[in-house]
PDB file of C-alpha atoms in Angstrom:
ATOM      1  CA  UNK A   1    -100.159 224.445  32.663  1.00 41.00           C
ATOM      2  CA  UNK A   2     -98.061 225.290  29.616  1.00 55.00           C
ATOM      3  CA  UNK A   3     -95.394 227.945  29.824  1.00 63.00           C
ATOM      4  CA  UNK A   4     -92.860 229.201  27.302  1.00 75.00           C
ATOM      5  CA  UNK A   5     -89.434 230.262  28.532  1.00 79.00           C
ATOM      6  CA  UNK A   6     -88.127 233.202  26.520  1.00 84.00           C
ATOM      7  CA  UNK A   7     -84.388 233.166  25.762  1.00 85.00           C
ATOM      8  CA  UNK A   8     -83.540 236.552  24.217  1.00 88.00           C
ATOM      9  CA  UNK A   9     -80.556 237.095  21.962  1.00 91.00           C
ATOM     10  CA  UNK A  10     -78.209 239.981  22.735  1.00 92.00           C
ATOM     11  CA  UNK A  11     -78.899 240.035  26.472  1.00 90.00           C
ATOM     12  CA  UNK A  12     -76.588 238.655  29.146  1.00 87.00           C
ATOM     13  CA  UNK A  13     -77.389 235.063  30.145  1.00 83.00           C
ATOM     14  CA  UNK A  14     -79.061 234.393  33.502  1.00 75.00           C
ATOM     15  CA  UNK A  15     -76.588 234.693  36.364  1.00 70.00           C
ATOM     16  CA  UNK A  16     -78.382 232.036  38.439  1.00 58.00           C
ATOM     17  CA  UNK A  17     -81.166 229.458  38.032  1.00 59.00           C
ATOM     18  CA  UNK A  18     -83.924 231.621  36.535  1.00 62.00           C
ATOM     19  CA  UNK A  19     -85.516 232.516  33.211  1.00 72.00           C
ATOM     20  CA  UNK A  20     -85.469 236.113  32.000  1.00 77.00           C
ATOM     21  CA  UNK A  21     -89.078 235.881  30.875  1.00 79.00           C
ATOM     22  CA  UNK A  22     -91.904 233.328  30.806  1.00 69.00           C
ATOM     23  CA  UNK A  23     -95.110 233.443  28.777  1.00 75.00           C
ATOM     24  CA  UNK A  24     -98.211 231.738  30.151  1.00 64.00           C
ATOM     25  CA  UNK A  25    -101.451 231.269  28.205  1.00 63.00           C
ATOM     26  CA  UNK A  26    -103.676 232.718  30.944  1.00 67.00           C
ATOM     27  CA  UNK A  27    -104.453 236.106  29.403  1.00 75.00           C
ATOM     28  CA  UNK A  28    -101.179 236.038  27.446  1.00 86.00           C
ATOM     29  CA  UNK A  29     -99.016 237.446  30.218  1.00 90.00           C
ATOM     30  CA  UNK A  30     -95.215 237.817  30.131  1.00 93.00           C
ATOM     31  CA  UNK A  31     -93.356 237.748  33.458  1.00 93.00           C
ATOM     32  CA  UNK A  32     -89.868 239.283  33.312  1.00 97.00           C
ATOM     33  CA  UNK A  33     -87.304 238.474  36.002  1.00 95.00           C
ATOM     34  CA  UNK A  34     -85.272 241.175  37.674  1.00 96.00           C
ATOM     35  CA  UNK A  35     -83.174 242.854  34.980  1.00 97.00           C
ATOM     36  CA  UNK A  36     -79.955 244.689  35.836  1.00 97.00           C
ATOM     37  CA  UNK A  37     -77.691 247.011  33.864  1.00 97.00           C
ATOM     38  CA  UNK A  38     -75.325 244.297  32.635  1.00 97.00           C
ATOM     39  CA  UNK A  39     -73.876 243.904  29.144  1.00 97.00           C
ATOM     40  CA  UNK A  40     -73.821 240.490  27.393  1.00 97.00           C
ATOM     41  CA  UNK A  41     -70.122 240.144  28.315  1.00 97.00           C
ATOM     42  CA  UNK A  42     -70.924 240.523  32.024  1.00 95.00           C
ATOM     43  CA  UNK A  43     -69.540 244.041  32.441  1.00 96.00           C
ATOM     44  CA  UNK A  44     -71.561 246.851  33.942  1.00 97.00           C
ATOM     45  CA  UNK A  45     -71.501 250.659  33.815  1.00 97.00           C
ATOM     46  CA  UNK A  46     -69.804 252.142  36.871  1.00 94.00           C
ATOM     47  CA  UNK A  47     -72.507 254.743  37.527  1.00 94.00           C
ATOM     48  CA  UNK A  48     -76.049 254.260  38.778  1.00 95.00           C
ATOM     49  CA  UNK A  49     -77.401 256.286  35.840  1.00 96.00           C
ATOM     50  CA  UNK A  50     -75.511 254.044  33.391  1.00 97.00           C
ATOM     51  CA  UNK A  51     -76.915 250.929  35.044  1.00 97.00           C
ATOM     52  CA  UNK A  52     -80.468 252.322  34.991  1.00 97.00           C
ATOM     53  CA  UNK A  53     -80.125 253.174  31.264  1.00 97.00           C
ATOM     54  CA  UNK A  54     -78.792 249.711  30.415  1.00 98.00           C
ATOM     55  CA  UNK A  55     -81.328 247.907  32.612  1.00 98.00           C
ATOM     56  CA  UNK A  56     -84.172 249.599  30.722  1.00 98.00           C
ATOM     57  CA  UNK A  57     -82.508 248.732  27.374  1.00 98.00           C
ATOM     58  CA  UNK A  58     -82.218 245.109  28.539  1.00 98.00           C
ATOM     59  CA  UNK A  59     -85.851 245.120  29.673  1.00 98.00           C
ATOM     60  CA  UNK A  60     -86.948 246.318  26.236  1.00 98.00           C
ATOM     61  CA  UNK A  61     -84.832 243.594  24.566  1.00 98.00           C
ATOM     62  CA  UNK A  62     -86.366 240.884  26.775  1.00 97.00           C
ATOM     63  CA  UNK A  63     -89.877 242.224  26.072  1.00 97.00           C
ATOM     64  CA  UNK A  64     -89.164 242.233  22.307  1.00 97.00           C
ATOM     65  CA  UNK A  65     -87.984 238.616  22.503  1.00 96.00           C
ATOM     66  CA  UNK A  66     -91.438 237.830  23.914  1.00 95.00           C
ATOM     67  CA  UNK A  67     -93.212 239.849  21.170  1.00 94.00           C
ATOM     68  CA  UNK A  68     -94.013 242.564  23.731  1.00 93.00           C
ATOM     69  CA  UNK A  69     -93.121 246.227  24.200  1.00 93.00           C
ATOM     70  CA  UNK A  70     -92.952 248.729  27.057  1.00 94.00           C
ATOM     71  CA  UNK A  71     -96.544 249.757  26.260  1.00 89.00           C
ATOM     72  CA  UNK A  72     -97.621 246.193  27.171  1.00 89.00           C
ATOM     73  CA  UNK A  73     -96.104 246.403  30.672  1.00 89.00           C
ATOM     74  CA  UNK A  74     -98.755 246.459  33.380  1.00 88.00           C
ATOM     75  CA  UNK A  75     -96.578 246.073  36.496  1.00 89.00           C
ATOM     76  CA  UNK A  76     -92.994 246.942  37.398  1.00 91.00           C
ATOM     77  CA  UNK A  77     -91.013 246.469  40.572  1.00 95.00           C
ATOM     78  CA  UNK A  78     -87.963 248.716  40.828  1.00 95.00           C
ATOM     79  CA  UNK A  79     -85.161 248.153  43.311  1.00 96.00           C
ATOM     80  CA  UNK A  80     -82.515 250.781  44.044  1.00 96.00           C
ATOM     81  CA  UNK A  81     -79.420 250.521  46.187  1.00 93.00           C
ATOM     82  CA  UNK A  82     -79.160 254.137  47.249  1.00 90.00           C
ATOM     83  CA  UNK A  83     -81.471 256.823  48.550  1.00 88.00           C
ATOM     84  CA  UNK A  84     -84.263 257.679  46.103  1.00 86.00           C
ATOM     85  CA  UNK A  85     -83.494 261.399  46.200  1.00 87.00           C
ATOM     86  CA  UNK A  86     -80.035 260.633  44.756  1.00 89.00           C
ATOM     87  CA  UNK A  87     -81.440 258.780  41.715  1.00 90.00           C
ATOM     88  CA  UNK A  88     -84.944 260.254  41.385  1.00 88.00           C
ATOM     89  CA  UNK A  89     -84.310 262.661  38.482  1.00 91.00           C
ATOM     90  CA  UNK A  90     -82.301 260.179  36.393  1.00 94.00           C
ATOM     91  CA  UNK A  91     -84.769 257.362  37.053  1.00 92.00           C
ATOM     92  CA  UNK A  92     -87.795 259.477  36.170  1.00 89.00           C
ATOM     93  CA  UNK A  93     -86.172 260.735  32.951  1.00 93.00           C
ATOM     94  CA  UNK A  94     -85.095 257.280  31.770  1.00 95.00           C
ATOM     95  CA  UNK A  95     -88.362 255.625  32.785  1.00 91.00           C
ATOM     96  CA  UNK A  96     -90.305 258.374  31.007  1.00 91.00           C
ATOM     97  CA  UNK A  97     -88.631 257.484  27.712  1.00 94.00           C
ATOM     98  CA  UNK A  98     -89.915 253.900  27.929  1.00 95.00           C
ATOM     99  CA  UNK A  99     -93.294 254.254  29.634  1.00 90.00           C
ATOM    100  CA  UNK A 100     -95.009 257.107  27.816  1.00 88.00           C
ATOM    101  CA  UNK A 101     -98.721 256.445  28.357  1.00 79.00           C
ATOM    102  CA  UNK A 102    -101.037 254.082  30.233  1.00 77.00           C
ATOM    103  CA  UNK A 103     -98.303 253.814  32.851  1.00 83.00           C
ATOM    104  CA  UNK A 104     -97.741 250.461  34.538  1.00 88.00           C
ATOM    105  CA  UNK A 105     -98.485 249.996  38.201  1.00 83.00           C
ATOM    106  CA  UNK A 106     -95.209 250.260  40.043  1.00 86.00           C
ATOM    107  CA  UNK A 107     -93.353 249.481  43.230  1.00 88.00           C
ATOM    108  CA  UNK A 108     -90.026 251.079  44.142  1.00 90.00           C
ATOM    109  CA  UNK A 109     -87.942 249.648  46.968  1.00 94.00           C
ATOM    110  CA  UNK A 110     -84.605 250.788  48.352  1.00 94.00           C
ATOM    111  CA  UNK A 111     -82.642 247.668  49.240  1.00 95.00           C
ATOM    112  CA  UNK A 112     -79.689 247.045  51.526  1.00 93.00           C
ATOM    113  CA  UNK A 113     -77.971 244.931  48.875  1.00 92.00           C
ATOM    114  CA  UNK A 114     -78.324 242.972  45.639  1.00 94.00           C
ATOM    115  CA  UNK A 115     -77.247 239.494  44.476  1.00 91.00           C
ATOM    116  CA  UNK A 116     -73.921 241.006  43.366  1.00 92.00           C
ATOM    117  CA  UNK A 117     -72.158 243.928  45.054  1.00 91.00           C
ATOM    118  CA  UNK A 118     -71.735 245.694  41.679  1.00 92.00           C
ATOM    119  CA  UNK A 119     -75.485 245.961  41.054  1.00 94.00           C
ATOM    120  CA  UNK A 120     -77.073 249.366  41.780  1.00 95.00           C
ATOM    121  CA  UNK A 121     -80.488 248.973  40.139  1.00 96.00           C
ATOM    122  CA  UNK A 122     -82.915 246.210  39.167  1.00 97.00           C
ATOM    123  CA  UNK A 123     -86.330 246.188  37.477  1.00 97.00           C
ATOM    124  CA  UNK A 124     -88.834 243.381  36.968  1.00 97.00           C
ATOM    125  CA  UNK A 125     -92.024 243.545  34.945  1.00 97.00           C
ATOM    126  CA  UNK A 126     -95.267 241.877  33.964  1.00 93.00           C
ATOM    127  CA  UNK A 127     -96.624 242.540  30.465  1.00 92.00           C
ATOM    128  CA  UNK A 128    -100.137 241.755  29.249  1.00 88.00           C
ATOM    129  CA  UNK A 129    -100.432 241.155  25.534  1.00 87.00           C
ATOM    130  CA  UNK A 130    -103.483 241.311  23.301  1.00 74.00           C
ATOM    131  CA  UNK A 131    -105.084 237.923  22.665  1.00 68.00           C
ATOM    132  CA  UNK A 132    -103.283 235.978  19.950  1.00 65.00           C
ATOM    133  CA  UNK A 133    -104.823 234.017  17.152  1.00 57.00           C
ATOM    134  CA  UNK A 134    -104.243 230.273  17.487  1.00 53.00           C
ATOM    135  CA  UNK A 135    -101.778 230.272  14.567  1.00 52.00           C
ATOM    136  CA  UNK A 136     -99.311 232.730  16.166  1.00 49.00           C
ATOM    137  CA  UNK A 137     -96.132 231.749  17.927  1.00 50.00           C
ATOM    138  CA  UNK A 138     -93.549 233.807  19.759  1.00 51.00           C
ATOM    139  CA  UNK A 139     -90.024 233.890  21.078  1.00 50.00           C
TER     140      UNK A 139
END
C-alpha cells in the first residue's frame, strides 16, 4: 500500500515519532495526527482559548499542505484537559469559524493529561478529498 507523508511548512515539527498527516490512495483520504496549539518555535499560548485558536490554525495549515481544507474534514477527535463547560463557548465559536457546513463527525474527550503538561487541547482529523486525476500530485 502506498502512502504519502505530508511535511507542512510553517508548522512545528513532530514532537515524537509520528507524521502530521498521511495521504493514502484508498478514496483519497488524509489522516491528520493530533494537532496542538504550538508555534513553530515550540512555544504555546498560556490560555486554553489561545491554544484552541492556534491548534485550529495549525490544523488548517496541515490540511493545506495535503491539498485539503476544513470543508474536506469528515471526522475529528477533540481532546480537552479541563471540564467542557469551561471551554464550551470558546471551542464552539472557534470551531464554527472553520467548520461552516456539512459538519464532520466528531468525538470530544476530556482527558486526565496530555503528552506534555503544557498542552490544554488537541484535535485530530480525517479528510476525504474528491478523486484526483492521475496527473495530479500533492504535498
